[in-house]
mmCIF file of C-alpha atoms in Angstrom:
data_model
loop_
_atom_site.group_PDB
_atom_site.id
_atom_site.type_symbol
_atom_site.label_atom_id
_atom_site.label_comp_id
_atom_site.label_asym_id
_atom_site.label_seq_id
_atom_site.Cartn_x
_atom_site.Cartn_y
_atom_site.Cartn_z
ATOM 1 C CA MET F 1 116.914 107.549 98.299
ATOM 2 C CA SER F 2 117.518 110.290 95.948
ATOM 3 C CA MET F 3 118.173 114.175 96.951
ATOM 4 C CA HIS F 4 116.177 115.654 93.918
ATOM 5 C CA VAL F 5 115.720 119.646 94.120
ATOM 6 C CA GLN F 6 112.023 120.258 93.782
ATOM 7 C CA THR F 7 110.011 123.023 95.096
ATOM 8 C CA LYS F 8 107.175 122.139 98.016
ATOM 9 C CA SER F 9 104.465 122.731 95.067
ATOM 10 C CA ARG F 10 106.115 120.156 92.606
ATOM 11 C CA ARG F 11 107.099 117.022 95.205
ATOM 12 C CA LEU F 12 105.445 114.109 94.998
ATOM 13 C CA THR F 13 104.476 113.410 98.685
ATOM 14 C CA GLY F 14 103.751 109.662 97.823
ATOM 15 C CA LEU F 15 107.525 109.169 96.716
ATOM 16 C CA ASP F 16 109.046 110.713 99.180
ATOM 17 C CA ALA F 17 106.411 108.612 101.539
ATOM 18 C CA THR F 18 107.695 105.316 99.488
ATOM 19 C CA ARG F 19 111.162 106.573 100.355
ATOM 20 C CA ALA F 20 110.564 106.563 103.806
ATOM 21 C CA LEU F 21 108.836 103.062 104.104
ATOM 22 C CA ALA F 22 111.825 101.546 101.817
ATOM 23 C CA ILE F 23 114.371 102.806 105.008
ATOM 24 C CA LEU F 24 112.081 101.276 107.246
ATOM 25 C CA GLY F 25 112.485 98.143 105.464
ATOM 26 C CA MET F 26 116.062 98.105 105.443
ATOM 27 C CA PHE F 27 115.762 98.860 108.939
ATOM 28 C CA ALA F 28 114.097 96.166 109.735
ATOM 29 C CA ALA F 29 116.319 93.510 107.098
ATOM 30 C CA HIS F 30 119.094 94.778 109.316
ATOM 31 C CA ILE F 31 117.678 94.167 112.728
ATOM 32 C CA PHE F 32 115.428 91.561 112.650
ATOM 33 C CA ASP F 33 116.522 87.437 111.948
ATOM 34 C CA LEU F 34 115.181 86.506 108.604
ATOM 35 C CA PHE F 35 114.231 82.876 110.123
ATOM 36 C CA ALA F 36 113.391 81.546 113.613
ATOM 37 C CA LEU F 37 112.041 78.324 114.697
ATOM 38 C CA ASP F 38 108.221 78.193 115.910
ATOM 39 C CA ASN F 39 106.585 76.850 118.903
ATOM 40 C CA SER F 40 106.790 73.156 117.166
ATOM 41 C CA GLY F 41 110.848 73.321 116.467
ATOM 42 C CA ILE F 42 110.100 74.114 112.776
ATOM 43 C CA LEU F 43 112.411 76.641 110.942
ATOM 44 C CA SER F 44 110.581 79.186 109.145
ATOM 45 C CA PRO F 45 110.945 82.505 107.819
ATOM 46 C CA THR F 46 110.058 85.497 109.953
ATOM 47 C CA PHE F 47 107.680 88.474 108.864
ATOM 48 C CA THR F 48 110.716 90.505 107.919
ATOM 49 C CA GLY F 49 112.538 87.555 106.182
ATOM 50 C CA ALA F 50 109.354 87.031 103.771
ATOM 51 C CA THR F 51 108.613 90.960 103.067
ATOM 52 C CA ALA F 52 111.309 93.152 103.576
ATOM 53 C CA ASN F 53 114.273 90.893 102.996
ATOM 54 C CA GLY F 54 115.018 91.861 99.200
ATOM 55 C CA ARG F 55 112.442 93.745 98.191
ATOM 56 C CA ALA F 56 113.383 96.901 100.302
ATOM 57 C CA SER F 57 116.538 97.303 98.351
ATOM 58 C CA VAL F 58 115.111 96.855 95.139
ATOM 59 C CA LEU F 59 112.506 99.630 95.697
ATOM 60 C CA PHE F 60 115.659 101.953 96.841
ATOM 61 C CA MET F 61 116.780 100.972 92.947
ATOM 62 C CA VAL F 62 113.465 101.317 91.525
ATOM 63 C CA LEU F 63 113.002 105.254 93.374
ATOM 64 C CA ALA F 64 116.434 106.323 92.407
ATOM 65 C CA GLY F 65 115.440 106.146 88.951
ATOM 66 C CA VAL F 66 112.390 107.845 89.419
ATOM 67 C CA SER F 67 113.944 110.702 91.495
ATOM 68 C CA LEU F 68 117.195 110.694 88.966
ATOM 69 C CA THR F 69 114.308 111.661 86.016
ATOM 70 C CA LEU F 70 112.463 114.128 88.484
ATOM 71 C CA PHE F 71 115.785 115.834 89.273
ATOM 72 C CA ALA F 72 116.736 116.339 85.802
ATOM 73 C CA ARG F 73 113.505 117.596 84.792
ATOM 74 C CA SER F 74 114.150 120.451 87.523
ATOM 75 C CA LEU F 75 117.420 121.213 86.155
ATOM 76 C CA GLN F 76 115.794 121.662 82.893
ATOM 77 C CA ARG F 77 112.758 124.104 84.191
ATOM 78 C CA LYS F 78 115.849 125.946 85.681
ATOM 79 C CA GLY F 79 117.465 126.669 82.538
ATOM 80 C CA LEU F 80 120.556 124.318 82.390
ATOM 81 C CA SER F 81 121.872 123.276 79.134
ATOM 82 C CA ARG F 82 121.792 119.688 78.516
ATOM 83 C CA LYS F 83 125.791 119.888 79.026
ATOM 84 C CA ALA F 84 125.500 121.456 82.263
ATOM 85 C CA SER F 85 122.625 119.102 83.670
ATOM 86 C CA VAL F 86 124.771 116.396 82.666
ATOM 87 C CA GLY F 87 127.589 117.683 84.682
ATOM 88 C CA VAL F 88 125.625 118.249 87.292
ATOM 89 C CA LEU F 89 124.191 114.599 87.850
ATOM 90 C CA VAL F 90 127.543 112.921 87.238
ATOM 91 C CA ARG F 91 129.049 114.885 89.894
ATOM 92 C CA ARG F 92 126.178 113.860 92.318
ATOM 93 C CA ALA F 93 126.882 110.358 91.157
ATOM 94 C CA LEU F 94 130.446 110.668 92.208
ATOM 95 C CA VAL F 95 129.767 112.181 95.539
ATOM 96 C CA ILE F 96 127.318 109.464 96.625
ATOM 97 C CA ALA F 97 129.540 106.508 95.234
ATOM 98 C CA VAL F 98 132.488 108.079 97.297
ATOM 99 C CA LEU F 99 130.291 108.729 100.388
ATOM 100 C CA GLY F 100 129.729 104.683 99.977
ATOM 101 C CA LEU F 101 133.171 104.275 99.975
ATOM 102 C CA LEU F 102 133.968 106.184 102.860
ATOM 103 C CA ILE F 103 131.388 104.733 105.277
ATOM 104 C CA GLY F 104 131.626 101.130 103.543
ATOM 105 C CA PRO F 105 134.393 99.852 106.309
ATOM 106 C CA VAL F 106 131.986 101.298 109.462
ATOM 107 C CA ASN F 107 129.686 98.239 109.292
ATOM 108 C CA GLU F 108 130.868 95.561 107.613
ATOM 109 C CA SER F 109 127.949 93.427 108.726
ATOM 110 C CA ILE F 110 125.400 95.147 106.424
ATOM 111 C CA ALA F 111 125.993 95.528 102.690
ATOM 112 C CA ASN F 112 126.317 98.850 101.799
ATOM 113 C CA ILE F 113 124.100 99.984 98.946
ATOM 114 C CA LEU F 114 125.748 103.255 98.060
ATOM 115 C CA VAL F 115 128.398 102.598 95.765
ATOM 116 C CA HIS F 116 126.069 100.752 93.888
ATOM 117 C CA TYR F 117 123.616 103.814 94.398
ATOM 118 C CA GLY F 118 126.206 106.262 92.861
ATOM 119 C CA LEU F 119 127.257 104.098 89.862
ATOM 120 C CA LEU F 120 123.553 103.597 89.006
ATOM 121 C CA PHE F 121 122.963 106.871 89.301
ATOM 122 C CA LEU F 122 125.869 107.473 86.518
ATOM 123 C CA LEU F 123 125.170 104.600 84.375
ATOM 124 C CA LEU F 124 121.487 105.540 84.012
ATOM 125 C CA ILE F 125 122.283 109.102 82.857
ATOM 126 C CA PRO F 126 122.213 108.265 79.237
ATOM 127 C CA ALA F 127 118.696 106.544 80.090
ATOM 128 C CA LEU F 128 117.462 109.877 80.859
ATOM 129 C CA TYR F 129 117.485 111.024 76.931
ATOM 130 C CA LEU F 130 115.714 108.224 75.545
ATOM 131 C CA PRO F 131 111.687 108.238 74.786
ATOM 132 C CA ALA F 132 109.747 106.673 76.999
ATOM 133 C CA ARG F 133 108.430 103.965 74.788
ATOM 134 C CA ALA F 134 112.127 102.983 74.550
ATOM 135 C CA LEU F 135 112.600 102.920 77.996
ATOM 136 C CA TRP F 136 109.577 100.774 78.966
ATOM 137 C CA VAL F 137 111.104 98.145 76.389
ATOM 138 C CA LEU F 138 114.453 98.773 77.162
ATOM 139 C CA SER F 139 113.602 97.928 81.248
ATOM 140 C CA VAL F 140 111.671 95.104 80.478
ATOM 141 C CA PHE F 141 113.958 93.460 78.574
ATOM 142 C CA TRP F 142 116.916 94.149 80.868
ATOM 143 C CA LEU F 143 114.495 92.748 84.166
ATOM 144 C CA VAL F 144 114.148 89.005 82.065
ATOM 145 C CA ILE F 145 117.167 88.463 79.816
ATOM 146 C CA ALA F 146 119.806 90.503 82.683
ATOM 147 C CA PRO F 147 119.477 87.652 85.612
ATOM 148 C CA LEU F 148 119.699 84.657 82.362
ATOM 149 C CA ALA F 149 123.170 86.558 81.391
ATOM 150 C CA TRP F 150 124.088 86.753 85.268
ATOM 151 C CA ARG F 151 123.525 83.153 85.868
ATOM 152 C CA PRO F 152 126.343 81.500 84.474
ATOM 153 C CA LEU F 153 128.737 84.509 85.155
ATOM 154 C CA ALA F 154 127.923 84.066 88.549
ATOM 155 C CA ALA F 155 128.392 80.345 88.639
ATOM 156 C CA ALA F 156 131.809 80.817 86.916
ATOM 157 C CA GLU F 157 133.091 83.754 88.912
ATOM 158 C CA ALA F 158 131.573 82.650 92.436
ATOM 159 C CA ALA F 159 135.235 82.939 94.321
ATOM 160 C CA GLN F 160 135.715 86.401 92.302
ATOM 161 C CA SER F 161 134.034 88.605 95.596
ATOM 162 C CA LEU F 162 135.600 91.043 97.905
ATOM 163 C CA GLY F 163 133.761 89.493 100.889
ATOM 164 C CA HIS F 164 133.422 92.983 102.201
ATOM 165 C CA ASN F 165 132.031 96.526 101.503
ATOM 166 C CA PRO F 166 133.500 98.065 98.566
ATOM 167 C CA THR F 167 136.269 100.935 99.859
ATOM 168 C CA PHE F 168 138.997 102.673 98.229
ATOM 169 C CA THR F 169 141.751 100.095 99.251
ATOM 170 C CA ASP F 170 139.859 97.817 96.490
ATOM 171 C CA PHE F 171 141.026 99.565 93.477
ATOM 172 C CA ALA F 172 144.627 98.046 94.185
ATOM 173 C CA HIS F 173 142.794 95.081 92.617
ATOM 174 C CA PRO F 174 140.707 96.689 89.868
ATOM 175 C CA GLY F 175 139.382 93.468 88.397
ATOM 176 C CA LEU F 176 138.262 91.766 91.571
ATOM 177 C CA LEU F 177 136.447 94.899 92.252
ATOM 178 C CA LEU F 178 134.765 95.150 89.035
ATOM 179 C CA ALA F 179 133.650 91.733 88.878
ATOM 180 C CA ASP F 180 132.199 92.016 92.399
ATOM 181 C CA LEU F 181 130.173 95.503 91.519
ATOM 182 C CA LEU F 182 129.097 93.875 88.434
ATOM 183 C CA VAL F 183 128.380 90.252 89.020
ATOM 184 C CA THR F 184 129.142 88.485 92.464
ATOM 185 C CA GLY F 185 128.424 91.287 94.910
ATOM 186 C CA TYR F 186 125.486 91.473 97.207
ATOM 187 C CA TYR F 187 123.727 93.975 94.644
ATOM 188 C CA PRO F 188 125.562 92.941 91.220
ATOM 189 C CA LEU F 189 124.741 96.036 89.220
ATOM 190 C CA LEU F 190 124.548 93.649 85.876
ATOM 191 C CA ILE F 191 120.751 92.935 87.066
ATOM 192 C CA TRP F 192 120.503 96.172 89.320
ATOM 193 C CA ILE F 193 120.544 98.602 86.489
ATOM 194 C CA GLY F 194 117.373 96.910 85.427
ATOM 195 C CA PHE F 195 115.413 98.260 88.341
ATOM 196 C CA GLY F 196 116.925 101.840 87.500
ATOM 197 C CA LEU F 197 115.923 101.662 84.026
ATOM 198 C CA LEU F 198 112.264 100.904 85.098
ATOM 199 C CA GLY F 199 112.388 103.974 87.779
ATOM 200 C CA VAL F 200 113.567 106.070 85.052
ATOM 201 C CA ALA F 201 110.513 104.876 82.638
ATOM 202 C CA VAL F 202 108.213 105.412 85.568
ATOM 203 C CA GLY F 203 109.271 108.657 86.542
ATOM 204 C CA LYS F 204 108.447 109.732 82.653
ATOM 205 C CA LEU F 205 104.868 109.010 83.496
ATOM 206 C CA PRO F 206 102.322 111.455 84.721
ATOM 207 C CA LEU F 207 102.458 110.521 88.467
ATOM 208 C CA SER F 208 100.037 113.278 89.688
ATOM 209 C CA GLN F 209 97.682 111.639 87.679
ATOM 210 C CA LYS F 210 95.504 109.439 89.573
ATOM 211 C CA LYS F 211 94.167 107.323 86.746
ATOM 212 C CA THR F 212 97.642 106.652 85.304
ATOM 213 C CA VAL F 213 98.974 105.633 89.040
ATOM 214 C CA ALA F 214 95.968 103.254 89.594
ATOM 215 C CA TRP F 215 96.384 101.237 86.455
ATOM 216 C CA MET F 216 100.139 101.073 87.098
ATOM 217 C CA GLY F 217 99.352 99.953 90.335
ATOM 218 C CA ALA F 218 96.921 97.329 89.214
ATOM 219 C CA GLY F 219 99.145 95.801 86.478
ATOM 220 C CA ALA F 220 102.154 95.894 89.273
ATOM 221 C CA VAL F 221 100.038 93.892 91.677
ATOM 222 C CA VAL F 222 99.204 91.182 88.881
ATOM 223 C CA ILE F 223 102.613 91.013 87.888
ATOM 224 C CA ALA F 224 103.615 90.162 91.328
ATOM 225 C CA ALA F 225 101.289 88.134 92.204
ATOM 226 C CA LEU F 226 101.781 85.889 88.985
ATOM 227 C CA SER F 227 105.387 85.899 88.890
ATOM 228 C CA LEU F 228 105.703 84.724 92.494
ATOM 229 C CA LEU F 229 103.073 81.914 92.044
ATOM 230 C CA ILE F 230 104.977 80.732 88.669
ATOM 231 C CA GLY F 231 108.099 80.739 90.452
ATOM 232 C CA TRP F 232 107.016 78.308 93.235
ATOM 233 C CA LEU F 233 105.201 76.201 90.545
ATOM 234 C CA LYS F 234 108.410 75.741 88.001
ATOM 235 C CA ILE F 235 110.751 75.048 91.447
ATOM 236 C CA LEU F 236 108.498 72.607 93.199
ATOM 237 C CA PRO F 237 109.767 69.625 90.849
ATOM 238 C CA TRP F 238 113.118 70.558 91.873
ATOM 239 C CA ILE F 239 112.876 71.087 95.831
ATOM 240 C CA THR F 240 115.049 67.958 96.372
ATOM 241 C CA ALA F 241 117.678 68.687 93.960
ATOM 242 C CA VAL F 242 117.895 72.302 95.372
ATOM 243 C CA GLY F 243 118.838 70.660 98.745
ATOM 244 C CA THR F 244 120.935 67.967 97.532
ATOM 245 C CA VAL F 245 123.155 70.517 95.483
ATOM 246 C CA ALA F 246 123.066 73.347 98.116
ATOM 247 C CA GLY F 247 123.393 70.765 101.171
ATOM 248 C CA ILE F 248 120.444 72.103 102.632
ATOM 249 C CA PRO F 249 118.183 69.650 104.555
ATOM 250 C CA ARG F 250 114.588 68.944 103.712
ATOM 251 C CA SER F 251 113.637 70.708 106.616
ATOM 252 C CA GLN F 252 115.215 74.325 105.615
ATOM 253 C CA ILE F 253 114.643 74.003 102.120
ATOM 254 C CA PHE F 254 111.530 76.408 102.173
ATOM 255 C CA THR F 255 113.264 78.908 104.571
ATOM 256 C CA ALA F 256 116.251 79.004 102.538
ATOM 257 C CA MET F 257 114.106 79.600 99.245
ATOM 258 C CA VAL F 258 111.886 82.128 100.949
ATOM 259 C CA THR F 259 115.097 84.208 102.441
ATOM 260 C CA GLY F 260 117.739 82.875 100.540
ATOM 261 C CA ARG F 261 119.592 81.589 103.486
ATOM 262 C CA SER F 262 119.098 79.017 106.339
ATOM 263 C CA PRO F 263 121.637 77.694 109.320
ATOM 264 C CA SER F 264 122.744 75.157 106.606
ATOM 265 C CA GLY F 265 124.123 77.855 104.180
ATOM 266 C CA ASN F 266 122.683 79.639 101.065
ATOM 267 C CA LEU F 267 121.471 78.450 97.391
ATOM 268 C CA ASP F 268 124.737 79.845 95.669
ATOM 269 C CA ARG F 269 126.081 76.057 94.968
ATOM 270 C CA PHE F 270 122.605 75.880 92.815
ATOM 271 C CA LEU F 271 123.821 78.624 90.212
ATOM 272 C CA SER F 272 124.811 75.990 88.117
ATOM 273 C CA GLU F 273 121.149 74.511 87.662
ATOM 274 C CA SER F 274 119.423 75.978 84.558
ATOM 275 C CA SER F 275 116.200 75.989 86.995
ATOM 276 C CA TYR F 276 117.860 78.511 89.228
ATOM 277 C CA ILE F 277 115.964 81.123 87.320
ATOM 278 C CA TRP F 278 112.742 80.357 88.917
ATOM 279 C CA LEU F 279 113.848 80.677 92.593
ATOM 280 C CA PRO F 280 111.309 82.855 94.397
ATOM 281 C CA THR F 281 113.871 83.951 96.501
ATOM 282 C CA ALA F 282 115.087 87.026 98.048
ATOM 283 C CA HIS F 283 118.719 88.426 96.820
ATOM 284 C CA SER F 284 118.917 85.223 94.422
ATOM 285 C CA GLY F 285 119.333 87.221 91.660
ATOM 286 C CA SER F 286 116.817 85.054 89.478
ATOM 287 C CA MET F 287 114.476 86.120 86.691
ATOM 288 C CA ILE F 288 111.317 85.317 88.493
ATOM 289 C CA PHE F 289 112.208 87.103 91.550
ATOM 290 C CA THR F 290 113.705 89.978 89.811
ATOM 291 C CA ILE F 291 110.487 90.572 88.083
ATOM 292 C CA HIS F 292 108.513 89.849 91.218
ATOM 293 C CA ALA F 293 110.290 92.509 93.090
ATOM 294 C CA ALA F 294 110.248 95.195 90.595
ATOM 295 C CA ALA F 295 106.362 94.505 89.863
ATOM 296 C CA CYS F 296 106.436 95.002 94.288
ATOM 297 C CA ALA F 297 108.401 98.040 94.149
ATOM 298 C CA LEU F 298 105.943 99.911 91.649
ATOM 299 C CA ALA F 299 102.843 98.637 93.298
ATOM 300 C CA LEU F 300 104.040 100.054 96.570
ATOM 301 C CA LEU F 301 104.640 103.384 94.993
ATOM 302 C CA ALA F 302 101.544 103.272 93.160
ATOM 303 C CA ILE F 303 99.750 102.710 96.557
ATOM 304 C CA LEU F 304 101.588 105.495 98.392
ATOM 305 C CA LEU F 305 101.056 107.855 95.646
ATOM 306 C CA LEU F 306 97.598 107.767 95.742
ATOM 307 C CA VAL F 307 97.153 107.349 99.479
ATOM 308 C CA THR F 308 99.858 109.773 101.230
ATOM 309 C CA PRO F 309 98.153 112.815 100.224
ATOM 310 C CA HIS F 310 95.149 111.689 102.477
ATOM 311 C CA LEU F 311 97.083 110.646 105.530
ATOM 312 C CA GLY F 312 97.096 114.724 106.579
ATOM 313 C CA TYR F 313 99.988 114.659 109.386
ATOM 314 C CA ALA F 314 100.906 111.476 109.572
ATOM 315 C CA GLY F 315 101.579 111.424 106.012
ATOM 316 C CA ALA F 316 103.432 114.632 106.086
ATOM 317 C CA LEU F 317 105.999 113.139 108.478
ATOM 318 C CA LEU F 318 106.059 110.092 106.255
ATOM 319 C CA ALA F 319 106.771 112.255 103.313
ATOM 320 C CA ALA F 320 109.268 114.588 105.586
ATOM 321 C CA ALA F 321 111.552 111.311 106.633
ATOM 322 C CA GLY F 322 111.621 110.447 103.042
ATOM 323 C CA ARG F 323 113.500 113.569 102.109
ATOM 324 C CA ALA F 324 116.527 112.817 103.917
ATOM 325 C CA PRO F 325 117.293 108.961 102.717
ATOM 326 C CA LEU F 326 120.956 109.660 102.791
ATOM 327 C CA THR F 327 120.803 110.810 106.513
ATOM 328 C CA LEU F 328 118.819 107.956 107.757
ATOM 329 C CA TYR F 329 120.283 105.286 105.990
ATOM 330 C CA ILE F 330 124.281 106.220 106.939
ATOM 331 C CA GLY F 331 123.147 107.221 110.249
ATOM 332 C CA HIS F 332 121.395 103.664 111.210
ATOM 333 C CA LEU F 333 125.094 102.000 109.518
ATOM 334 C CA VAL F 334 126.731 104.069 112.054
ATOM 335 C CA LEU F 335 124.378 103.488 115.159
ATOM 336 C CA LEU F 336 123.346 99.839 114.786
ATOM 337 C CA PRO F 337 126.815 98.589 115.625
ATOM 338 C CA LEU F 338 126.272 100.871 119.019
ATOM 339 C CA LEU F 339 122.902 99.324 119.531
ATOM 340 C CA GLN F 340 123.873 95.743 119.017
ATOM 341 C CA VAL F 341 125.674 95.708 122.088
ATOM 342 C CA GLY F 342 123.329 94.839 124.697
ATOM 343 C CA LEU F 343 119.897 95.719 123.144
ATOM 344 C CA SER F 344 117.366 93.395 121.924
ATOM 345 C CA ALA F 345 116.210 93.925 118.287
ATOM 346 C CA TRP F 346 112.902 95.410 119.082
ATOM 347 C CA VAL F 347 114.458 98.003 121.425
ATOM 348 C CA GLN F 348 116.875 98.462 118.432
ATOM 349 C CA TRP F 349 114.097 99.033 115.861
ATOM 350 C CA TRP F 350 112.274 101.067 118.205
ATOM 351 C CA THR F 351 115.172 103.654 118.904
ATOM 352 C CA LEU F 352 115.559 104.148 114.759
ATOM 353 C CA CYS F 353 112.007 104.471 114.530
ATOM 354 C CA VAL F 354 111.954 107.264 117.313
ATOM 355 C CA LEU F 355 115.270 108.789 115.846
ATOM 356 C CA MET F 356 113.736 108.964 112.494
ATOM 357 C CA LEU F 357 110.272 110.303 113.579
ATOM 358 C CA LEU F 358 112.302 113.318 115.399
ATOM 359 C CA ALA F 359 113.950 113.811 111.997
ATOM 360 C CA ALA F 360 110.686 114.021 110.402
ATOM 361 C CA LEU F 361 109.620 116.428 112.968
ATOM 362 C CA ILE F 362 112.785 118.801 112.258
ATOM 363 C CA LEU F 363 112.327 118.088 108.695
ATOM 364 C CA HIS F 364 108.624 118.985 107.930
ATOM 365 C CA HIS F 365 108.567 122.172 110.366
ATOM 366 C CA SER F 366 111.658 123.520 109.160
ATOM 367 C CA GLY F 367 111.533 123.233 105.703
ATOM 368 C CA LYS F 368 115.220 121.802 105.112
ATOM 369 C CA ALA F 369 116.824 118.947 103.690
ATOM 370 C CA GLY F 370 118.595 116.614 105.916
ATOM 371 C CA PRO F 371 122.254 117.458 106.431
ATOM 372 C CA LEU F 372 123.950 114.655 104.263
ATOM 373 C CA GLU F 373 121.210 115.933 101.583
ATOM 374 C CA ALA F 374 122.397 119.340 101.955
ATOM 375 C CA GLY F 375 125.822 118.267 101.572
ATOM 376 C CA VAL F 376 125.372 116.388 98.368
ATOM 377 C CA ARG F 377 123.506 119.152 96.774
ATOM 378 C CA TYR F 378 126.060 121.640 97.541
ATOM 379 C CA LEU F 379 128.877 119.423 96.344
ATOM 380 C CA SER F 380 127.135 118.682 93.025
ATOM 381 C CA VAL F 381 125.782 121.922 92.418
ATOM 382 C CA LEU F 382 128.304 124.353 91.587
ATOM 383 C CA PRO F 383 127.876 127.997 90.625
ATOM 384 C CA THR F 384 129.723 127.379 87.302
ATOM 385 C CA ASP F 385 126.095 125.805 86.528
ATOM 386 C CA GLU F 386 124.141 128.439 86.087
ATOM 387 C CA LYS F 387 126.687 130.102 83.656
ATOM 388 C CA ASN F 388 125.844 127.161 81.277
ATOM 389 C CA SER F 389 122.285 127.489 81.549
ATOM 390 C CA ASP F 390 120.541 128.133 78.221
ATOM 391 C CA PRO F 391 119.931 131.803 77.662
ATOM 392 C CA LYS F 392 116.206 132.890 78.127
#
């Protein structure tokens, strides 16, 4: 969902296409049920609940790091000093966070990611100036260790949650707001910073080189598969305990362990158990799912980087949609409450897809940025930046 500035010749269409796919994943996770009764009356995860849920948002955060790195590089190419570049990045991060605070109350049925996204941009700025090798070590360390540190904090501070999307009135309770943003909210930054760090590390790779991207994708696929397998193998002996502690009937446990919830509730009460770290569960914040979701994001990015240039006009449209992520994301937040009045989930889905296609057609043929992307660019890149550029 980044709004980085690059010329057409330097844009990675695969990156834009991956961002568009993440948007579609968000659409699905916000429209379709995560679980349903099958023909035999057994509760099972839906396709959305088993795939997009918990992974689309992680993909957004990883892409945030990648795009931030590329944007910072574009500022350097324009001749801006480090001080001027940091100023642009800080303003951009704050504009996105403020936009998130404004739009949050519009649709409380969806956990708005924009405030966390803007804050992530802000927190990642120092990482841009670290060596690539140090970044890889730091990101892997963070993705493994942060969930272990988060779990006891989340269990102890479970009641310290806003219960709604962050907005300006929450500054009246700064401690509660901070706890929600870092630990107890839907996107706890204590963990999610790791996804951004991984993205910054990936952004330093030569992503235009097919061999590098192929190796990254192959490694990511292996890690994604192994982590999910290990998670299930490690948690199987605890299935009865999970149900007992979380208060979920055995018939619903599998669904709850895949999607993070069931008709009887979620797995939050299991946080106090050490085996929580092995839950292969979306949005759980467990160590194993954090690693798995990060690997899924890299695998999907690698696939799209390799495939999109060969998709012709379809690939160009997908990439064009990915250049207006902020517009599409906020647009669907505003439209969904209206579409959900009397319309089926599939009608909502196809309506958003058609609107996304129309936006892609306009952006592709006009060569312009989305309206909100242009607005963020205007507010963050000020004329004074050029005066602070390095002398030529």
